[in-house]
mmCIF file with all atom_site columns, C-alpha atoms in Angstrom:
data_model
loop_
_atom_site.group_PDB
_atom_site.id
_atom_site.type_symbol
_atom_site.label_atom_id
_atom_site.label_alt_id
_atom_site.label_comp_id
_atom_site.label_asym_id
_atom_site.label_entity_id
_atom_site.label_seq_id
_atom_site.pdbx_PDB_ins_code
_atom_site.Cartn_x
_atom_site.Cartn_y
_atom_site.Cartn_z
_atom_site.occupancy
_atom_site.B_iso_or_equiv
_atom_site.pdbx_formal_charge
_atom_site.auth_seq_id
_atom_site.auth_comp_id
_atom_site.auth_asym_id
_atom_site.auth_atom_id
_atom_site.pdbx_PDB_model_num
ATOM 1   C CA . MET A 1 1   ? 80.176  67.680 124.621 1.00 39.00 ? 1   MET A CA 1
ATOM 2   C CA . SER A 1 2   ? 77.152  65.488 125.056 1.00 39.00 ? 2   SER A CA 1
ATOM 3   C CA . GLU A 1 3   ? 76.731  62.265 123.085 1.00 42.00 ? 3   GLU A CA 1
ATOM 4   C CA . GLN A 1 4   ? 74.132  64.006 120.930 1.00 40.00 ? 4   GLN A CA 1
ATOM 5   C CA . GLN A 1 5   ? 76.567  66.828 120.156 1.00 42.00 ? 5   GLN A CA 1
ATOM 6   C CA . LEU A 1 6   ? 79.239  64.253 119.271 1.00 43.00 ? 6   LEU A CA 1
ATOM 7   C CA . GLN A 1 7   ? 77.069  62.780 116.543 1.00 48.00 ? 7   GLN A CA 1
ATOM 8   C CA . GLY A 1 8   ? 77.782  64.378 113.211 1.00 54.00 ? 8   GLY A CA 1
ATOM 9   C CA . HIS A 1 9   ? 81.202  65.599 114.286 1.00 69.00 ? 9   HIS A CA 1
ATOM 10  C CA . GLN A 1 10  ? 84.444  64.130 113.154 1.00 86.00 ? 10  GLN A CA 1
ATOM 11  C CA . LEU A 1 11  ? 87.833  64.800 114.624 1.00 94.00 ? 11  LEU A CA 1
ATOM 12  C CA . LEU A 1 12  ? 90.398  65.842 112.041 1.00 96.00 ? 12  LEU A CA 1
ATOM 13  C CA . ILE A 1 13  ? 94.046  65.334 112.902 1.00 98.00 ? 13  ILE A CA 1
ATOM 14  C CA . TYR A 1 14  ? 96.989  66.651 110.898 1.00 98.00 ? 14  TYR A CA 1
ATOM 15  C CA . THR A 1 15  ? 100.447 65.319 111.726 1.00 98.00 ? 15  THR A CA 1
ATOM 16  C CA . ASP A 1 16  ? 104.032 65.713 110.609 1.00 98.00 ? 16  ASP A CA 1
ATOM 17  C CA . GLY A 1 17  ? 107.469 64.678 111.758 1.00 97.00 ? 17  GLY A CA 1
ATOM 18  C CA . ALA A 1 18  ? 110.923 66.025 111.010 1.00 97.00 ? 18  ALA A CA 1
ATOM 19  C CA . ALA A 1 19  ? 114.518 65.054 111.638 1.00 97.00 ? 19  ALA A CA 1
ATOM 20  C CA . ARG A 1 20  ? 117.626 67.106 111.006 1.00 95.00 ? 20  ARG A CA 1
ATOM 21  C CA . GLY A 1 21  ? 120.099 64.664 109.503 1.00 92.00 ? 21  GLY A CA 1
ATOM 22  C CA . ASN A 1 22  ? 117.905 61.549 109.792 1.00 89.00 ? 22  ASN A CA 1
ATOM 23  C CA . PRO A 1 23  ? 119.060 60.423 112.263 1.00 95.00 ? 23  PRO A CA 1
ATOM 24  C CA . GLY A 1 24  ? 119.518 63.641 114.111 1.00 97.00 ? 24  GLY A CA 1
ATOM 25  C CA . PRO A 1 25  ? 117.526 66.050 116.225 1.00 98.00 ? 25  PRO A CA 1
ATOM 26  C CA . GLY A 1 26  ? 113.841 65.644 115.428 1.00 98.00 ? 26  GLY A CA 1
ATOM 27  C CA . GLY A 1 27  ? 110.366 66.730 116.316 1.00 98.00 ? 27  GLY A CA 1
ATOM 28  C CA . TYR A 1 28  ? 106.698 66.228 115.638 1.00 98.00 ? 28  TYR A CA 1
ATOM 29  C CA . GLY A 1 29  ? 103.793 68.590 115.093 1.00 98.00 ? 29  GLY A CA 1
ATOM 30  C CA . VAL A 1 30  ? 100.069 67.944 115.428 1.00 98.00 ? 30  VAL A CA 1
ATOM 31  C CA . VAL A 1 31  ? 96.954  69.992 114.751 1.00 98.00 ? 31  VAL A CA 1
ATOM 32  C CA . LEU A 1 32  ? 93.649  68.614 116.065 1.00 97.00 ? 32  LEU A CA 1
ATOM 33  C CA . LEU A 1 33  ? 90.361  70.077 114.815 1.00 96.00 ? 33  LEU A CA 1
ATOM 34  C CA . TRP A 1 34  ? 86.944  69.412 116.345 1.00 92.00 ? 34  TRP A CA 1
ATOM 35  C CA . GLY A 1 35  ? 84.328  71.771 114.984 1.00 87.00 ? 35  GLY A CA 1
ATOM 36  C CA . GLN A 1 36  ? 85.591  75.241 115.886 1.00 88.00 ? 36  GLN A CA 1
ATOM 37  C CA . GLN A 1 37  ? 88.076  73.929 118.449 1.00 92.00 ? 37  GLN A CA 1
ATOM 38  C CA . ARG A 1 38  ? 91.754  73.668 117.560 1.00 96.00 ? 38  ARG A CA 1
ATOM 39  C CA . LYS A 1 39  ? 94.688  72.289 119.532 1.00 97.00 ? 39  LYS A CA 1
ATOM 40  C CA . GLU A 1 40  ? 98.359  72.126 118.572 1.00 98.00 ? 40  GLU A CA 1
ATOM 41  C CA . LEU A 1 41  ? 100.958 69.733 120.006 1.00 98.00 ? 41  LEU A CA 1
ATOM 42  C CA . SER A 1 42  ? 104.695 69.423 119.434 1.00 98.00 ? 42  SER A CA 1
ATOM 43  C CA . ALA A 1 43  ? 107.903 68.192 121.043 1.00 98.00 ? 43  ALA A CA 1
ATOM 44  C CA . GLY A 1 44  ? 111.543 67.802 120.048 1.00 98.00 ? 44  GLY A CA 1
ATOM 45  C CA . TYR A 1 45  ? 114.021 64.959 120.546 1.00 98.00 ? 45  TYR A CA 1
ATOM 46  C CA . ARG A 1 46  ? 117.815 65.038 120.581 1.00 97.00 ? 46  ARG A CA 1
ATOM 47  C CA . LEU A 1 47  ? 118.365 61.972 118.350 1.00 97.00 ? 47  LEU A CA 1
ATOM 48  C CA . THR A 1 48  ? 115.726 60.234 116.259 1.00 97.00 ? 48  THR A CA 1
ATOM 49  C CA . THR A 1 49  ? 114.544 59.592 112.703 1.00 97.00 ? 49  THR A CA 1
ATOM 50  C CA . ASN A 1 50  ? 111.951 61.189 110.476 1.00 97.00 ? 50  ASN A CA 1
ATOM 51  C CA . ASN A 1 51  ? 109.774 58.042 110.375 1.00 97.00 ? 51  ASN A CA 1
ATOM 52  C CA . ARG A 1 52  ? 109.779 57.804 114.172 1.00 98.00 ? 52  ARG A CA 1
ATOM 53  C CA . MET A 1 53  ? 108.642 61.414 114.474 1.00 98.00 ? 53  MET A CA 1
ATOM 54  C CA . GLU A 1 54  ? 105.938 60.916 111.823 1.00 98.00 ? 54  GLU A CA 1
ATOM 55  C CA . LEU A 1 55  ? 104.613 57.940 113.795 1.00 98.00 ? 55  LEU A CA 1
ATOM 56  C CA . LEU A 1 56  ? 105.024 59.579 117.196 1.00 98.00 ? 56  LEU A CA 1
ATOM 57  C CA . ALA A 1 57  ? 102.902 62.506 115.990 1.00 98.00 ? 57  ALA A CA 1
ATOM 58  C CA . VAL A 1 58  ? 100.024 60.113 115.293 1.00 98.00 ? 58  VAL A CA 1
ATOM 59  C CA . ILE A 1 59  ? 100.478 58.350 118.641 1.00 98.00 ? 59  ILE A CA 1
ATOM 60  C CA . VAL A 1 60  ? 100.615 61.564 120.671 1.00 98.00 ? 60  VAL A CA 1
ATOM 61  C CA . ALA A 1 61  ? 97.527  62.877 118.889 1.00 98.00 ? 61  ALA A CA 1
ATOM 62  C CA . LEU A 1 62  ? 95.555  59.737 119.753 1.00 97.00 ? 62  LEU A CA 1
ATOM 63  C CA . GLU A 1 63  ? 96.874  59.619 123.319 1.00 97.00 ? 63  GLU A CA 1
ATOM 64  C CA . SER A 1 64  ? 95.758  63.226 123.845 1.00 97.00 ? 64  SER A CA 1
ATOM 65  C CA . LEU A 1 65  ? 92.112  62.368 123.192 1.00 95.00 ? 65  LEU A CA 1
ATOM 66  C CA . THR A 1 66  ? 89.690  62.129 126.085 1.00 92.00 ? 66  THR A CA 1
ATOM 67  C CA . LYS A 1 67  ? 86.817  60.467 124.203 1.00 90.00 ? 67  LYS A CA 1
ATOM 68  C CA . LYS A 1 68  ? 87.181  56.978 122.770 1.00 90.00 ? 68  LYS A CA 1
ATOM 69  C CA . ASN A 1 69  ? 85.636  55.412 119.669 1.00 89.00 ? 69  ASN A CA 1
ATOM 70  C CA . ILE A 1 70  ? 84.931  58.694 117.920 1.00 90.00 ? 70  ILE A CA 1
ATOM 71  C CA . PRO A 1 71  ? 85.156  59.051 114.149 1.00 91.00 ? 71  PRO A CA 1
ATOM 72  C CA . LEU A 1 72  ? 88.484  60.526 113.129 1.00 94.00 ? 72  LEU A CA 1
ATOM 73  C CA . THR A 1 73  ? 90.612  61.083 110.083 1.00 96.00 ? 73  THR A CA 1
ATOM 74  C CA . ILE A 1 74  ? 94.362  61.558 110.219 1.00 97.00 ? 74  ILE A CA 1
ATOM 75  C CA . TYR A 1 75  ? 96.071  63.519 107.459 1.00 97.00 ? 75  TYR A CA 1
ATOM 76  C CA . THR A 1 76  ? 99.779  62.838 107.042 1.00 97.00 ? 76  THR A CA 1
ATOM 77  C CA . ASP A 1 77  ? 102.435 63.279 104.390 1.00 96.00 ? 77  ASP A CA 1
ATOM 78  C CA . SER A 1 78  ? 104.020 59.981 105.480 1.00 97.00 ? 78  SER A CA 1
ATOM 79  C CA . GLN A 1 79  ? 103.396 57.200 102.989 1.00 96.00 ? 79  GLN A CA 1
ATOM 80  C CA . TYR A 1 80  ? 105.201 54.934 105.480 1.00 96.00 ? 80  TYR A CA 1
ATOM 81  C CA . ILE A 1 81  ? 102.322 55.374 107.937 1.00 97.00 ? 81  ILE A CA 1
ATOM 82  C CA . VAL A 1 82  ? 99.475  55.425 105.431 1.00 97.00 ? 82  VAL A CA 1
ATOM 83  C CA . ASN A 1 83  ? 100.687 52.251 103.718 1.00 96.00 ? 83  ASN A CA 1
ATOM 84  C CA . ALA A 1 84  ? 101.508 50.424 106.952 1.00 96.00 ? 84  ALA A CA 1
ATOM 85  C CA . VAL A 1 85  ? 97.962  50.951 108.220 1.00 95.00 ? 85  VAL A CA 1
ATOM 86  C CA . GLU A 1 86  ? 95.772  51.111 105.132 1.00 94.00 ? 86  GLU A CA 1
ATOM 87  C CA . LYS A 1 87  ? 97.532  48.245 103.302 1.00 95.00 ? 87  LYS A CA 1
ATOM 88  C CA . LYS A 1 88  ? 97.567  46.167 106.515 1.00 94.00 ? 88  LYS A CA 1
ATOM 89  C CA . TRP A 1 89  ? 101.364 45.854 106.637 1.00 95.00 ? 89  TRP A CA 1
ATOM 90  C CA . LEU A 1 90  ? 101.197 46.547 110.362 1.00 96.00 ? 90  LEU A CA 1
ATOM 91  C CA . ASP A 1 91  ? 98.873  43.594 110.954 1.00 94.00 ? 91  ASP A CA 1
ATOM 92  C CA . ASN A 1 92  ? 101.487 41.311 109.405 1.00 94.00 ? 92  ASN A CA 1
ATOM 93  C CA . TRP A 1 93  ? 104.338 42.940 111.365 1.00 96.00 ? 93  TRP A CA 1
ATOM 94  C CA . ILE A 1 94  ? 102.432 42.366 114.599 1.00 95.00 ? 94  ILE A CA 1
ATOM 95  C CA . ARG A 1 95  ? 101.585 38.774 113.647 1.00 95.00 ? 95  ARG A CA 1
ATOM 96  C CA . THR A 1 96  ? 105.254 37.983 112.870 1.00 95.00 ? 96  THR A CA 1
ATOM 97  C CA . ASP A 1 97  ? 106.672 40.019 115.788 1.00 95.00 ? 97  ASP A CA 1
ATOM 98  C CA . PHE A 1 98  ? 108.423 42.374 113.365 1.00 94.00 ? 98  PHE A CA 1
ATOM 99  C CA . LYS A 1 99  ? 110.583 39.621 111.842 1.00 92.00 ? 99  LYS A CA 1
ATOM 100 C CA . GLY A 1 100 ? 113.009 40.650 109.156 1.00 87.00 ? 100 GLY A CA 1
ATOM 101 C CA . GLY A 1 101 ? 114.267 43.695 110.991 1.00 83.00 ? 101 GLY A CA 1
ATOM 102 C CA . LYS A 1 102 ? 111.180 45.878 110.675 1.00 90.00 ? 102 LYS A CA 1
ATOM 103 C CA . LYS A 1 103 ? 111.938 49.124 112.462 1.00 93.00 ? 103 LYS A CA 1
ATOM 104 C CA . ASN A 1 104 ? 110.137 51.098 115.122 1.00 96.00 ? 104 ASN A CA 1
ATOM 105 C CA . LYS A 1 105 ? 108.557 48.101 116.847 1.00 96.00 ? 105 LYS A CA 1
ATOM 106 C CA . ASP A 1 106 ? 108.173 50.086 120.081 1.00 96.00 ? 106 ASP A CA 1
ATOM 107 C CA . LEU A 1 107 ? 106.155 52.839 118.422 1.00 98.00 ? 107 LEU A CA 1
ATOM 108 C CA . TRP A 1 108 ? 104.130 50.567 116.150 1.00 98.00 ? 108 TRP A CA 1
ATOM 109 C CA . THR A 1 109 ? 103.189 48.428 119.139 1.00 96.00 ? 109 THR A CA 1
ATOM 110 C CA . ARG A 1 110 ? 102.146 51.553 121.021 1.00 97.00 ? 110 ARG A CA 1
ATOM 111 C CA . TYR A 1 111 ? 100.043 52.672 118.049 1.00 97.00 ? 111 TYR A CA 1
ATOM 112 C CA . TYR A 1 112 ? 98.526  49.204 117.665 1.00 96.00 ? 112 TYR A CA 1
ATOM 113 C CA . GLN A 1 113 ? 97.321  49.271 121.286 1.00 95.00 ? 113 GLN A CA 1
ATOM 114 C CA . LEU A 1 114 ? 95.550  52.560 120.575 1.00 94.00 ? 114 LEU A CA 1
ATOM 115 C CA . THR A 1 115 ? 93.582  50.950 117.740 1.00 91.00 ? 115 THR A CA 1
ATOM 116 C CA . ARG A 1 116 ? 91.506  49.159 120.382 1.00 90.00 ? 116 ARG A CA 1
ATOM 117 C CA . HIS A 1 117 ? 89.850  52.525 121.049 1.00 93.00 ? 117 HIS A CA 1
ATOM 118 C CA . TYR A 1 118 ? 90.280  54.315 117.742 1.00 91.00 ? 118 TYR A CA 1
ATOM 119 C CA . LYS A 1 119 ? 89.898  53.234 114.142 1.00 88.00 ? 119 LYS A CA 1
ATOM 120 C CA . PRO A 1 120 ? 91.407  56.169 112.305 1.00 93.00 ? 120 PRO A CA 1
ATOM 121 C CA . ARG A 1 121 ? 91.129  56.598 108.589 1.00 94.00 ? 121 ARG A CA 1
ATOM 122 C CA . PHE A 1 122 ? 94.404  57.804 107.106 1.00 96.00 ? 122 PHE A CA 1
ATOM 123 C CA . VAL A 1 123 ? 94.650  60.223 104.215 1.00 96.00 ? 123 VAL A CA 1
ATOM 124 C CA . TRP A 1 124 ? 97.941  61.005 102.520 1.00 96.00 ? 124 TRP A CA 1
ATOM 125 C CA . VAL A 1 125 ? 98.609  64.656 101.692 1.00 95.00 ? 125 VAL A CA 1
ATOM 126 C CA . LYS A 1 126 ? 101.536 65.974 99.714  1.00 91.00 ? 126 LYS A CA 1
ATOM 127 C CA . GLY A 1 127 ? 104.114 67.460 102.055 1.00 85.00 ? 127 GLY A CA 1
ATOM 128 C CA . HIS A 1 128 ? 105.468 70.990 101.660 1.00 82.00 ? 128 HIS A CA 1
ATOM 129 C CA . ALA A 1 129 ? 102.681 71.816 99.242  1.00 85.00 ? 129 ALA A CA 1
ATOM 130 C CA . ASP A 1 130 ? 99.448  73.793 99.477  1.00 89.00 ? 130 ASP A CA 1
ATOM 131 C CA . ASN A 1 131 ? 97.866  72.184 102.542 1.00 91.00 ? 131 ASN A CA 1
ATOM 132 C CA . ALA A 1 132 ? 98.012  74.906 105.189 1.00 94.00 ? 132 ALA A CA 1
ATOM 133 C CA . LEU A 1 133 ? 97.449  72.548 108.125 1.00 96.00 ? 133 LEU A CA 1
ATOM 134 C CA . ASN A 1 134 ? 100.128 70.102 106.980 1.00 95.00 ? 134 ASN A CA 1
ATOM 135 C CA . ASN A 1 135 ? 102.461 73.067 106.563 1.00 96.00 ? 135 ASN A CA 1
ATOM 136 C CA . ARG A 1 136 ? 101.615 74.218 110.098 1.00 97.00 ? 136 ARG A CA 1
ATOM 137 C CA . CYS A 1 137 ? 102.484 70.743 111.422 1.00 97.00 ? 137 CYS A CA 1
ATOM 138 C CA . ASP A 1 138 ? 105.794 70.950 109.564 1.00 97.00 ? 138 ASP A CA 1
ATOM 139 C CA . GLU A 1 139 ? 106.495 74.329 111.195 1.00 97.00 ? 139 GLU A CA 1
ATOM 140 C CA . LEU A 1 140 ? 105.720 72.874 114.624 1.00 98.00 ? 140 LEU A CA 1
ATOM 141 C CA . ALA A 1 141 ? 107.872 69.783 113.983 1.00 98.00 ? 141 ALA A CA 1
ATOM 142 C CA . THR A 1 142 ? 110.908 71.662 112.682 1.00 97.00 ? 142 THR A CA 1
ATOM 143 C CA . ALA A 1 143 ? 110.709 74.310 115.412 1.00 98.00 ? 143 ALA A CA 1
ATOM 144 C CA . ALA A 1 144 ? 110.575 71.521 117.998 1.00 98.00 ? 144 ALA A CA 1
ATOM 145 C CA . ALA A 1 145 ? 113.572 69.774 116.389 1.00 98.00 ? 145 ALA A CA 1
ATOM 146 C CA . ASP A 1 146 ? 115.517 73.042 116.483 1.00 98.00 ? 146 ASP A CA 1
ATOM 147 C CA . GLY A 1 147 ? 114.501 73.838 120.059 1.00 96.00 ? 147 GLY A CA 1
ATOM 148 C CA . LYS A 1 148 ? 116.364 73.636 123.333 1.00 94.00 ? 148 LYS A CA 1
ATOM 149 C CA . HIS A 1 149 ? 115.718 71.049 126.068 1.00 93.00 ? 149 HIS A CA 1
ATOM 150 C CA . LEU A 1 150 ? 115.216 68.211 123.609 1.00 98.00 ? 150 LEU A CA 1
ATOM 151 C CA . LEU A 1 151 ? 113.737 64.974 124.944 1.00 98.00 ? 151 LEU A CA 1
ATOM 152 C CA . ILE A 1 152 ? 115.322 61.534 124.635 1.00 97.00 ? 152 ILE A CA 1
ATOM 153 C CA . ASP A 1 153 ? 113.794 59.106 122.142 1.00 97.00 ? 153 ASP A CA 1
ATOM 154 C CA . GLU A 1 154 ? 114.534 56.162 124.400 1.00 95.00 ? 154 GLU A CA 1
ATOM 155 C CA . GLY A 1 155 ? 113.293 53.559 121.917 1.00 95.00 ? 155 GLY A CA 1
ATOM 156 C CA . TYR A 1 156 ? 115.600 54.839 119.202 1.00 96.00 ? 156 TYR A CA 1
ATOM 157 C CA . GLU A 1 157 ? 118.648 55.334 121.400 1.00 94.00 ? 157 GLU A CA 1
ATOM 158 C CA . ARG A 1 158 ? 118.167 51.899 122.986 1.00 92.00 ? 158 ARG A CA 1
ATOM 159 C CA . SER A 1 159 ? 118.115 50.361 119.480 1.00 89.00 ? 159 SER A CA 1
ATOM 160 C CA . LEU A 1 160 ? 121.562 51.848 118.800 1.00 89.00 ? 160 LEU A CA 1
ATOM 161 C CA . ASN A 1 161 ? 123.075 49.826 121.643 1.00 76.00 ? 161 ASN A CA 1
ATOM 162 C CA . VAL A 1 162 ? 122.003 46.463 120.218 1.00 51.00 ? 162 VAL A CA 1
#
């Protein structure tokens, strides 16, 4: 798309994460919408948590983008993510190097680096309700968690050996 075509468009991203057992096998699901274009992403992990998968969905969505500094809105059913970003909790966690045992430092740091190129607006949606795209993300996330050839959430598994 040309720069002129980009104007007036906004990328919409829907994300969800799931874990069976929390911790347990988990996965994330993402739906990206740009005008009439739609892309779905998902992956499963052998041992992780729901919050990690919720956050990884956002990260993977942003990392999949080829254009920087475009307007985008991320819809998630994770109040953990919405509050951490919109209420500026993350800024404090970064400033204090995650003191007090704040979890998921590896993923939050990865997300924070992405905010140099993207300033997403987060919108909370009720999970397992009437939002078809959030429900699709949930289907992708749970199918990934239940799949074969699960990946290793190295950040989570490394934290277990502390």
